[in-house]
XYZ file of N, CA and C in Angstrom:
738
model
N -14.215 16.791 7.797
C -13.965 16.161 6.497
C -12.992 14.998 6.656
N -13.194 13.967 5.850
C -12.378 12.752 5.871
C -12.464 12.019 7.207
N -13.616 12.110 7.848
C -13.856 11.406 9.104
C -14.097 9.931 8.795
N -13.264 9.053 9.347
C -13.378 7.617 9.105
C -13.968 6.875 10.296
N -14.589 7.591 11.201
C -15.175 6.966 12.387
C -16.188 5.903 11.985
N -16.106 4.762 12.653
C -17.003 3.662 12.364
C -16.558 2.777 11.226
N -15.453 3.126 10.570
C -14.949 2.337 9.457
C -13.803 1.445 9.926
N -13.594 0.340 9.213
C -12.532 -0.602 9.550
C -11.562 -0.707 8.378
N -10.302 -1.006 8.671
C -9.284 -1.052 7.625
C -8.249 -2.125 7.917
N -7.796 -2.769 6.854
C -6.646 -3.672 6.905
C -5.499 -3.006 6.174
N -4.361 -2.842 6.864
C -3.177 -2.209 6.281
C -2.025 -3.199 6.330
N -1.471 -3.555 5.175
C -0.314 -4.458 5.149
C 0.980 -3.656 5.219
N 2.028 -4.328 5.684
C 3.317 -3.646 5.824
C 3.231 -2.477 6.776
N 2.465 -2.648 7.853
C 2.091 -1.513 8.697
C 3.071 -1.204 9.817
N 4.092 -2.025 9.997
C 4.916 -1.858 11.194
C 6.130 -0.952 10.991
N 6.310 -0.412 9.802
C 7.465 0.459 9.619
C 7.336 1.345 8.403
N 8.118 2.429 8.387
C 8.190 3.298 7.227
C 6.844 3.883 6.831
N 6.564 3.827 5.543
C 5.335 4.404 5.009
C 4.108 3.728 5.611
N 4.171 2.418 5.817
C 3.017 1.694 6.339
C 2.567 2.192 7.692
N 3.503 2.478 8.582
C 3.121 2.966 9.906
C 2.508 4.352 9.820
N 2.986 5.174 8.883
C 2.416 6.507 8.701
C 0.994 6.414 8.154
N 0.761 5.474 7.235
C -0.590 5.263 6.707
C -1.525 4.809 7.824
N -1.076 3.829 8.598
C -1.900 3.327 9.695
C -2.223 4.440 10.687
N -1.234 5.259 11.003
C -1.453 6.361 11.951
C -2.462 7.362 11.397
N -2.377 7.631 10.082
C -3.308 8.584 9.477
C -4.738 8.061 9.525
N -4.935 6.785 9.201
C -6.284 6.212 9.214
C -6.833 6.143 10.639
N -5.994 5.717 11.577
C -6.425 5.657 12.975
C -6.734 7.054 13.497
N -5.927 8.037 13.087
C -6.140 9.410 13.522
C -7.459 9.983 13.045
N -7.977 9.439 11.939
C -9.270 9.888 11.421
C -10.421 9.042 11.944
N -10.105 8.102 12.843
C -11.159 7.384 13.530
C -11.399 5.956 13.104
N -10.643 5.448 12.108
C -10.849 4.070 11.664
C -10.293 3.087 12.692
N -10.903 1.916 12.747
C -10.362 0.816 13.553
C -9.571 -0.087 12.623
N -8.340 -0.419 13.012
C -7.416 -1.068 12.103
C -7.087 -2.504 12.474
N -6.836 -3.292 11.432
C -6.079 -4.534 11.541
C -4.765 -4.248 10.832
N -3.684 -4.182 11.586
C -2.377 -3.905 11.001
C -1.662 -5.235 10.786
N -1.022 -5.364 9.638
C -0.372 -6.626 9.300
C 1.071 -6.392 8.894
N 1.907 -7.386 9.161
C 3.310 -7.351 8.796
C 3.914 -8.719 9.029
N 5.131 -8.914 8.576
C 5.766 -10.220 8.699
C 6.501 -10.403 10.018
N 6.908 -9.299 10.647
C 7.644 -9.351 11.910
C 6.653 -9.186 13.065
N 6.277 -10.286 13.687
C 5.205 -10.256 14.682
C 5.554 -9.378 15.874
N 6.795 -9.454 16.360
C 7.179 -8.667 17.528
C 7.120 -7.172 17.209
N 7.655 -6.802 16.066
C 7.646 -5.393 15.658
C 6.223 -4.905 15.427
N 5.404 -5.777 14.844
C 4.019 -5.430 14.564
C 3.243 -5.192 15.856
N 3.402 -6.077 16.827
C 2.708 -5.929 18.107
C 3.161 -4.667 18.836
N 4.462 -4.372 18.739
C 4.976 -3.156 19.374
C 4.361 -1.916 18.731
N 4.217 -1.942 17.407
C 3.612 -0.793 16.734
C 2.135 -0.656 17.091
N 1.435 -1.773 17.164
C 0.020 -1.713 17.538
C -0.153 -1.057 18.902
N 0.767 -1.335 19.804
C 0.698 -0.730 21.130
C 0.826 0.791 21.043
N 1.664 1.272 20.136
C 1.838 2.730 20.005
C 0.584 3.391 19.451
N -0.212 2.658 18.685
C -1.443 3.222 18.151
C -2.491 3.421 19.232
N -2.435 2.585 20.288
C -3.455 2.630 21.312
C -4.784 2.117 20.778
N -5.856 2.383 21.491
C -7.172 1.985 21.023
C -7.336 0.477 20.946
N -8.356 0.043 20.188
C -8.659 -1.381 20.102
C -8.286 -1.959 18.744
N -7.202 -1.463 18.168
C -6.696 -1.999 16.910
C -6.112 -3.393 17.145
N -6.027 -4.185 16.077
C -5.530 -5.552 16.199
C -4.326 -5.754 15.275
N -3.448 -6.660 15.663
C -2.263 -7.001 14.880
C -2.413 -8.413 14.335
N -2.187 -8.565 13.021
C -2.303 -9.863 12.363
C -1.037 -10.122 11.550
N -0.131 -10.900 12.104
C 1.103 -11.214 11.387
C 0.795 -12.079 10.164
N 1.520 -11.826 9.078
C 1.292 -12.595 7.851
C 2.523 -12.518 6.961
N 2.920 -13.658 6.429
C 4.001 -13.741 5.451
C 3.378 -13.657 4.060
N 3.551 -12.536 3.382
C 2.889 -12.331 2.094
C 3.495 -13.152 0.959
N 4.574 -13.851 1.226
C 5.107 -14.759 0.217
C 4.437 -16.132 0.278
N 3.591 -16.339 1.295
C 2.881 -17.602 1.508
C 1.444 -17.422 1.021
N 1.107 -18.011 -0.116
C -0.210 -17.792 -0.728
C -1.349 -18.183 0.206
N -1.206 -19.294 0.904
C -2.270 -19.739 1.808
C -2.474 -18.742 2.948
N -1.374 -18.212 3.474
C -1.467 -17.225 4.549
C -2.121 -15.942 4.045
N -1.797 -15.551 2.824
C -2.398 -14.349 2.240
C -3.898 -14.540 2.063
N -4.303 -15.687 1.545
C -5.728 -15.957 1.335
C -6.508 -15.935 2.644
N -5.837 -16.276 3.732
C -6.511 -16.308 5.036
C -6.541 -14.952 5.720
N -5.758 -13.980 5.245
C -5.604 -12.723 5.977
C -6.887 -11.899 6.016
N -7.554 -11.733 4.889
C -8.784 -10.932 4.892
C -9.862 -11.565 5.778
N -10.126 -12.876 5.676
C -11.095 -13.466 6.614
C -10.701 -13.276 8.077
N -9.408 -13.355 8.392
C -8.960 -13.107 9.759
C -9.262 -11.668 10.174
N -8.998 -10.727 9.248
C -9.247 -9.318 9.546
C -10.735 -9.048 9.726
N -11.557 -9.623 8.857
C -13.009 -9.432 8.967
C -13.508 -9.924 10.327
N -13.034 -11.084 10.735
C -13.446 -11.618 12.035
C -12.976 -10.725 13.171
N -11.714 -10.286 13.100
C -11.143 -9.470 14.179
C -11.783 -8.090 14.258
N -12.274 -7.608 13.127
C -12.841 -6.259 13.079
C -14.361 -6.246 13.221
N -14.918 -7.360 13.618
C -16.337 -7.382 13.904
C -17.233 -7.695 12.729
N -16.680 -8.391 11.730
C -17.513 -8.859 10.632
C -17.556 -7.986 9.403
N -16.636 -7.004 9.298
C -16.648 -6.143 8.119
C -15.258 -5.617 7.823
N -15.058 -5.221 6.582
C -13.835 -4.536 6.185
C -14.225 -3.469 5.167
N -13.982 -2.228 5.521
C -14.354 -1.105 4.658
C -13.195 -0.649 3.770
N -11.964 -0.796 4.282
C -10.789 -0.249 3.606
C -9.694 -1.308 3.568
N -9.110 -1.513 2.395
C -7.925 -2.357 2.254
C -6.800 -1.500 1.704
N -5.670 -1.497 2.411
C -4.491 -0.785 1.922
C -3.379 -1.796 1.668
N -3.058 -1.993 0.390
C -1.934 -2.852 0.003
C -0.662 -2.004 0.009
N 0.066 -2.078 1.100
C 1.279 -1.278 1.224
C 2.552 -2.115 1.224
N 2.491 -3.339 1.721
C 3.700 -4.147 1.886
C 4.393 -4.377 0.550
N 5.710 -4.354 0.575
C 6.472 -4.626 -0.635
C 7.912 -4.956 -0.316
N 8.575 -5.617 -1.258
C 9.985 -5.962 -1.100
C 10.752 -5.539 -2.339
N 12.060 -5.413 -2.199
C 12.943 -5.148 -3.335
C 14.011 -6.228 -3.413
N 14.395 -6.563 -4.622
C 15.522 -7.463 -4.885
C 16.246 -6.887 -6.097
N 16.918 -5.769 -5.878
C 17.476 -4.998 -6.995
C 18.644 -5.700 -7.664
N 18.670 -5.599 -8.983
C 19.772 -6.114 -9.783
C 19.554 -5.659 -11.221
N 20.633 -5.539 -11.954
C 20.497 -5.262 -13.376
C 19.792 -6.427 -14.055
N 18.968 -6.149 -15.047
C 18.137 -7.181 -15.663
C 18.962 -8.355 -16.185
N 20.108 -8.084 -16.778
C 20.893 -9.166 -17.356
C 21.528 -10.056 -16.288
N 21.548 -9.560 -15.047
C 22.104 -10.348 -13.950
C 21.029 -10.850 -12.980
N 19.799 -10.460 -13.215
C 18.731 -10.775 -12.262
C 18.420 -12.273 -12.264
N 18.429 -12.853 -11.072
C 18.112 -14.265 -10.913
C 16.597 -14.467 -10.938
N 16.189 -15.672 -11.284
C 14.766 -15.968 -11.356
C 14.067 -15.703 -10.025
N 14.727 -16.060 -8.915
C 14.062 -15.867 -7.633
C 13.989 -14.391 -7.253
N 14.928 -13.580 -7.730
C 14.854 -12.142 -7.481
C 13.641 -11.540 -8.197
N 13.338 -12.057 -9.358
C 12.143 -11.625 -10.074
C 10.877 -12.144 -9.382
N 10.820 -13.438 -9.146
C 9.589 -14.055 -8.642
C 9.262 -13.621 -7.222
N 10.282 -13.410 -6.386
C 10.025 -12.975 -5.010
C 9.302 -11.631 -4.986
N 9.758 -10.709 -5.820
C 9.167 -9.370 -5.844
C 7.751 -9.412 -6.415
N 7.569 -10.133 -7.500
C 6.236 -10.230 -8.096
C 5.260 -10.912 -7.140
N 5.730 -11.949 -6.442
C 4.854 -12.695 -5.536
C 4.341 -11.809 -4.401
N 5.233 -11.049 -3.787
C 4.838 -10.225 -2.638
C 4.145 -8.938 -3.084
N 4.735 -8.235 -4.043
C 4.238 -6.905 -4.396
C 2.975 -6.937 -5.242
N 2.839 -7.941 -6.102
C 1.724 -7.957 -7.047
C 0.737 -9.090 -6.777
N 1.248 -10.323 -6.685
C 0.327 -11.451 -6.494
C -0.396 -11.364 -5.158
N 0.328 -11.036 -4.095
C -0.322 -10.949 -2.779
C -1.381 -9.853 -2.780
N -1.078 -8.734 -3.436
C -2.059 -7.651 -3.521
C -3.313 -8.122 -4.251
N -3.135 -8.872 -5.333
C -4.295 -9.409 -6.056
C -5.121 -10.321 -5.159
N -4.447 -11.218 -4.444
C -5.174 -12.144 -3.581
C -5.964 -11.395 -2.504
N -5.377 -10.347 -1.949
C -6.075 -9.572 -0.926
C -7.236 -8.785 -1.527
N -7.025 -8.213 -2.710
C -8.125 -7.509 -3.382
C -9.285 -8.457 -3.661
N -8.963 -9.616 -4.177
C -9.995 -10.599 -4.507
C -10.784 -11.002 -3.272
N -10.075 -11.238 -2.171
C -10.743 -11.648 -0.940
C -11.581 -10.518 -0.345
N -11.050 -9.293 -0.378
C -11.762 -8.159 0.216
C -12.986 -7.768 -0.596
N -12.952 -8.027 -1.899
C -14.075 -7.644 -2.754
C -15.372 -8.326 -2.325
N -15.277 -9.539 -1.809
C -16.490 -10.289 -1.459
C -17.284 -9.621 -0.342
N -16.680 -9.347 0.835
C -17.464 -8.660 1.871
C -17.819 -7.223 1.492
N -16.961 -6.565 0.716
C -17.274 -5.203 0.289
C -18.482 -5.179 -0.654
N -18.546 -6.137 -1.575
C -19.689 -6.202 -2.483
C -20.978 -6.486 -1.712
N -20.891 -7.332 -0.722
C -22.063 -7.635 0.100
C -22.544 -6.394 0.835
N -21.571 -5.594 1.328
C -21.907 -4.366 2.057
C -22.242 -3.215 1.107
N -21.937 -3.393 -0.185
C -22.102 -2.346 -1.194
C -21.342 -1.083 -0.806
N -20.122 -1.308 -0.310
C -19.234 -0.186 0.047
C -17.821 -0.714 0.226
N -16.854 0.050 -0.231
C -15.467 -0.330 0.014
C -14.488 0.648 -0.590
N -13.284 0.631 -0.040
C -12.173 1.434 -0.542
C -10.939 0.523 -0.613
N -10.390 0.357 -1.809
C -9.168 -0.431 -1.999
C -8.086 0.529 -2.493
N -6.970 0.561 -1.775
C -5.888 1.504 -2.085
C -4.574 0.740 -2.093
N -3.838 0.846 -3.189
C -2.544 0.174 -3.294
C -1.429 1.207 -3.395
N -0.344 0.955 -2.670
C 0.808 1.852 -2.704
C 1.752 1.374 -3.790
N 1.897 2.185 -4.819
C 2.767 1.842 -5.935
C 4.085 2.597 -5.775
N 4.592 3.204 -6.802
C 5.853 3.946 -6.727
C 6.014 4.759 -7.986
N 6.729 5.856 -7.864
C 7.039 6.652 -9.051
C 7.779 5.816 -10.094
N 8.559 4.823 -9.654
C 9.325 4.041 -10.623
C 8.436 3.086 -11.417
N 7.211 2.877 -10.958
C 6.273 2.115 -11.754
C 5.864 2.851 -13.018
N 6.052 4.170 -13.021
C 5.754 5.002 -14.182
C 7.017 5.374 -14.952
N 8.083 5.724 -14.224
C 9.299 6.212 -14.875
C 10.312 5.114 -15.166
N 10.200 3.965 -14.457
C 11.267 2.962 -14.520
C 12.454 3.396 -13.694
N 13.367 2.464 -13.453
C 14.579 2.783 -12.703
C 15.614 1.693 -12.949
N 16.835 2.044 -13.312
C 17.842 1.010 -13.575
C 18.052 0.111 -12.359
N 18.118 -1.176 -12.599
C 18.333 -2.127 -11.521
C 17.063 -2.560 -10.815
N 15.919 -2.056 -11.283
C 14.663 -2.384 -10.606
C 13.587 -2.836 -11.598
N 13.971 -3.626 -12.578
C 12.987 -4.116 -13.547
C 11.874 -4.890 -12.854
N 12.225 -5.702 -11.862
C 11.230 -6.491 -11.136
C 10.303 -5.592 -10.318
N 10.881 -4.656 -9.573
C 10.106 -3.757 -8.713
C 9.214 -2.834 -9.546
N 9.783 -2.260 -10.608
C 9.002 -1.373 -11.471
C 7.850 -2.127 -12.117
N 8.106 -3.371 -12.546
C 7.044 -4.181 -13.157
C 5.933 -4.466 -12.152
N 6.304 -4.762 -10.922
C 5.289 -5.065 -9.909
C 4.433 -3.844 -9.607
N 5.052 -2.680 -9.554
C 4.311 -1.465 -9.230
C 3.455 -1.001 -10.403
N 3.973 -1.115 -11.622
C 3.158 -0.804 -12.787
C 1.993 -1.780 -12.895
N 2.237 -3.041 -12.545
C 1.182 -4.041 -12.558
C 0.064 -3.710 -11.591
N 0.402 -3.157 -10.430
C -0.612 -2.756 -9.465
C -1.553 -1.713 -10.055
N -0.984 -0.788 -10.825
C -1.806 0.272 -11.421
C -2.801 -0.323 -12.413
N -2.313 -1.171 -13.323
C -3.202 -1.783 -14.302
C -4.257 -2.660 -13.660
N -3.846 -3.425 -12.671
C -4.772 -4.300 -11.967
C -5.843 -3.483 -11.250
N -5.451 -2.374 -10.645
C -6.399 -1.527 -9.931
C -7.418 -0.913 -10.881
N -6.970 -0.526 -12.074
C -7.899 0.042 -13.053
C -8.934 -0.987 -13.490
N -8.500 -2.228 -13.685
C -9.441 -3.278 -14.069
C -10.455 -3.531 -12.965
N -9.964 -3.637 -11.732
C -10.860 -3.910 -10.616
C -11.794 -2.728 -10.366
N -11.299 -1.511 -10.579
C -12.141 -0.324 -10.403
C -13.364 -0.393 -11.310
N -13.161 -0.859 -12.538
C -14.281 -0.966 -13.471
C -15.235 -2.091 -13.067
N -14.702 -3.148 -12.518
C -15.546 -4.272 -12.115
C -16.424 -3.947 -10.905
N -15.921 -3.096 -10.009
C -16.580 -2.912 -8.720
C -17.285 -1.570 -8.547
N -17.164 -0.683 -9.507
C -17.707 0.674 -9.341
C -19.204 0.672 -9.062
N -19.939 -0.241 -9.686
C -21.395 -0.252 -9.518
C -21.808 -0.654 -8.110
N -20.891 -1.214 -7.342
C -21.183 -1.619 -5.956
C -20.666 -0.598 -4.945
N -20.364 0.612 -5.417
C -19.893 1.683 -4.527
C -18.546 1.342 -3.895
N -17.708 0.631 -4.647
C -16.358 0.285 -4.198
C -15.372 0.988 -5.123
N -14.484 1.776 -4.549
C -13.468 2.459 -5.341
C -12.130 1.737 -5.207
N -11.333 1.818 -6.261
C -10.020 1.165 -6.285
C -9.019 2.167 -6.863
N -8.053 2.555 -6.052
C -7.099 3.586 -6.450
C -5.691 3.249 -5.978
N -4.732 4.048 -6.430
C -3.332 3.882 -6.037
C -2.757 5.206 -5.552
N -1.751 5.106 -4.704
C -0.914 6.243 -4.325
C 0.521 5.875 -4.682
N 1.187 6.767 -5.438
C 2.550 6.492 -5.902
C 3.534 7.446 -5.225
N 4.238 6.992 -4.195
C 5.233 7.857 -3.545
C 6.460 8.073 -4.425
N 7.089 9.225 -4.228
C 8.411 9.465 -4.789
C 9.455 9.121 -3.744
N 10.468 9.961 -3.589
C 11.489 9.731 -2.562
C 10.950 10.192 -1.214
N 10.854 9.265 -0.276
C 10.298 9.540 1.051
C 11.383 9.344 2.101
N 11.487 10.293 3.025
C 12.473 10.189 4.106
C 12.194 8.931 4.931
N 13.250 8.200 5.234
C 13.132 6.941 5.963
C 14.475 6.646 6.623
N 14.508 5.639 7.504
C 15.802 5.260 8.087
C 16.840 4.921 7.014
N 16.401 4.405 5.871
C 17.322 4.061 4.799
C 17.934 5.317 4.183
N 17.127 6.362 3.977
C 17.670 7.587 3.395
C 18.446 8.407 4.427
N 18.115 8.223 5.712
C 18.811 8.978 6.760
C 20.304 8.690 6.779
N 20.700 7.478 6.400
C 22.109 7.099 6.493
C 22.892 7.397 5.205
N 22.227 7.952 4.204
C 22.927 8.273 2.967
C 23.897 9.428 3.180
N 25.016 9.421 2.469
C 25.946 10.553 2.548
C 25.264 11.845 2.099
N 25.721 12.974 2.636
C 25.114 14.261 2.305
C 25.110 14.522 0.803
N 26.191 14.131 0.136
C 26.278 14.376 -1.309
C 25.183 13.619 -2.056
N 24.900 12.406 -1.602
C 23.859 11.625 -2.254
C 22.466 12.186 -1.955
N 22.272 12.669 -0.730
C 21.005 13.303 -0.391
C 20.782 14.549 -1.246
N 21.865 15.325 -1.446
C 21.754 16.532 -2.261
C 21.432 16.193 -3.710
N 22.003 15.098 -4.203
C 21.713 14.668 -5.570
C 20.252 14.260 -5.717
N 19.720 13.605 -4.675
C 18.309 13.215 -4.698
C 17.401 14.435 -4.702
N 17.642 15.351 -3.773
C 16.760 16.509 -3.660
C 16.874 17.436 -4.859
N 18.014 17.398 -5.566
C 18.173 18.237 -6.757
C 17.200 17.830 -7.861
N 16.726 16.595 -7.807
C 15.774 16.097 -8.807
C 14.332 16.432 -8.451
N 14.124 17.041 -7.274
C 12.775 17.281 -6.765
C 12.506 18.782 -6.726
N 11.570 19.287 -7.520
C 11.279 20.723 -7.499
C 10.937 21.264 -6.109
N 10.293 20.459 -5.267
C 9.968 20.910 -3.916
C 11.215 21.081 -3.060
N 12.342 20.506 -3.504
C 13.619 20.703 -2.823
C 13.809 19.909 -1.553
N 13.018 18.888 -1.349
C 13.152 18.080 -0.138
C 12.519 16.721 -0.368
N 12.910 15.755 0.486
C 12.260 14.458 0.463
C 10.877 14.560 1.090
N 9.985 13.668 0.686
C 8.670 13.621 1.294
C 8.715 12.949 2.652
N 7.607 13.037 3.363
C 7.455 12.400 4.669
C 6.376 11.318 4.579
N 6.467 10.339 5.459
C 5.451 9.307 5.483
C 4.049 9.883 5.644
N 3.946 10.971 6.406
C 2.645 11.606 6.624
C 2.029 12.121 5.328
N 2.871 12.478 4.347
C 2.350 12.928 3.056
C 1.596 11.801 2.356
N 2.123 10.591 2.477
C 1.460 9.431 1.880
C 0.216 9.070 2.685
N 0.339 9.135 4.005
C -0.806 8.843 4.856
C -1.983 9.754 4.566
N -1.714 11.029 4.298
C -2.793 11.982 4.012
C -3.501 11.630 2.710
N -2.739 11.237 1.698
C -3.344 10.858 0.417
C -4.213 9.620 0.576
N -3.728 8.663 1.355
C -4.504 7.440 1.591
C -5.776 7.754 2.372
N -5.668 8.608 3.378
C -6.846 8.960 4.173
C -7.917 9.597 3.299
N -7.502 10.427 2.352
C -8.475 11.028 1.430
C -9.162 9.955 0.591
N -8.375 9.079 -0.032
C -8.962 8.048 -0.891
C -9.827 7.076 -0.101
N -9.536 6.909 1.183
C -10.319 6.013 2.033
C -11.627 6.639 2.491
N -11.768 7.926 2.304
C -12.909 8.637 2.876
C -14.163 8.521 2.019
N -15.268 8.855 2.626
C -16.535 8.900 1.908
C -16.514 9.998 0.844
N -15.780 11.070 1.118
C -15.724 12.195 0.182
C -15.072 11.820 -1.147
N -14.291 10.738 -1.174
C -13.609 10.317 -2.402
C -14.415 9.285 -3.175
N -15.704 9.245 -2.950
C -16.538 8.221 -3.561
C -16.640 8.287 -5.073
N -16.296 9.442 -5.682
C -16.377 9.576 -7.141
C -14.987 9.503 -7.778
N -14.008 9.053 -7.009
C -12.628 8.910 -7.495
C -12.297 7.427 -7.544
N -12.116 6.880 -8.730
C -11.762 5.461 -8.836
C -10.943 5.216 -10.094
N -10.059 4.222 -10.016
C -9.174 3.912 -11.125
C -8.062 4.927 -11.313
N -7.752 5.680 -10.269
C -6.780 6.767 -10.369
C -5.509 6.462 -9.569
N -4.446 7.173 -9.922
C -3.199 7.120 -9.160
C -2.828 8.529 -8.740
N -2.710 8.747 -7.435
C -2.250 10.035 -6.910
C -0.737 9.955 -6.742
N -0.017 10.801 -7.460
C 1.441 10.835 -7.368
C 1.856 11.852 -6.312
N 2.608 11.373 -5.317
C 3.051 12.216 -4.205
C 4.576 12.213 -4.240
N 5.139 13.148 -5.002
C 6.598 13.100 -5.224
C 7.266 14.462 -5.278
N 6.597 15.487 -4.797
C 7.221 16.815 -4.766
C 7.499 17.398 -6.136
N 6.859 16.857 -7.159
C 7.057 17.359 -8.514
C 8.181 16.682 -9.274
N 8.784 15.661 -8.664
C 9.911 14.976 -9.314
C 9.503 14.391 -10.665
N 8.287 13.845 -10.721
C 7.730 13.328 -11.981
C 6.313 13.838 -12.067
N 6.061 14.698 -13.029
C 4.743 15.321 -13.164
C 3.944 14.518 -14.194
N 3.154 13.588 -13.675
C 2.462 12.622 -14.516
C 1.090 13.177 -14.932
């Protein structure tokens, strides 16, 4: 079940954190990947850890022209097709709304939402031709609940959900599904350095009593990317240990 052998995937933000776990999950199920990120050296190093014949495609998602070129580059590198697109890359520029600078707002929207739209739009063309595709965007629990100091980030993640629902309706007749995965608090190098008291405060909000792992997100993505998920579209899978029961 969830065998992705013979399928190809483009994963953005793939060189660290949740993105690397997603890439590992898809590769582990047999997909051939084009992994993308802004740090070329880090990206190439991660591709080496994956083994196999996966390819690395560096891309600055704040550069519209570079984003528009990414899917065609991936299609060429993957042998003329793209079955799965995972919009995972994202940035934060946290600040209280009354203090938020224009560039703090626009930077987050440009990378988290606009770049995802451009990639979805580009990927839809070869997927429609093939009459098959899986588009998966990584959102966040704060896109549903909000979070102080993250008006820009929450807006970008909520926007991904609405955009995915619209695209899901446009593409369903071509056997293309469009879904989201919304992580809660996930263990990462950033959370590893938090004081114990702060970690305890975080886990106290989670009925499961622990932070999630990148592999938890990777498993959800692998399911949505699979043939078995062909009747699931326009949905958001919340992976948060029960912190927010949506």
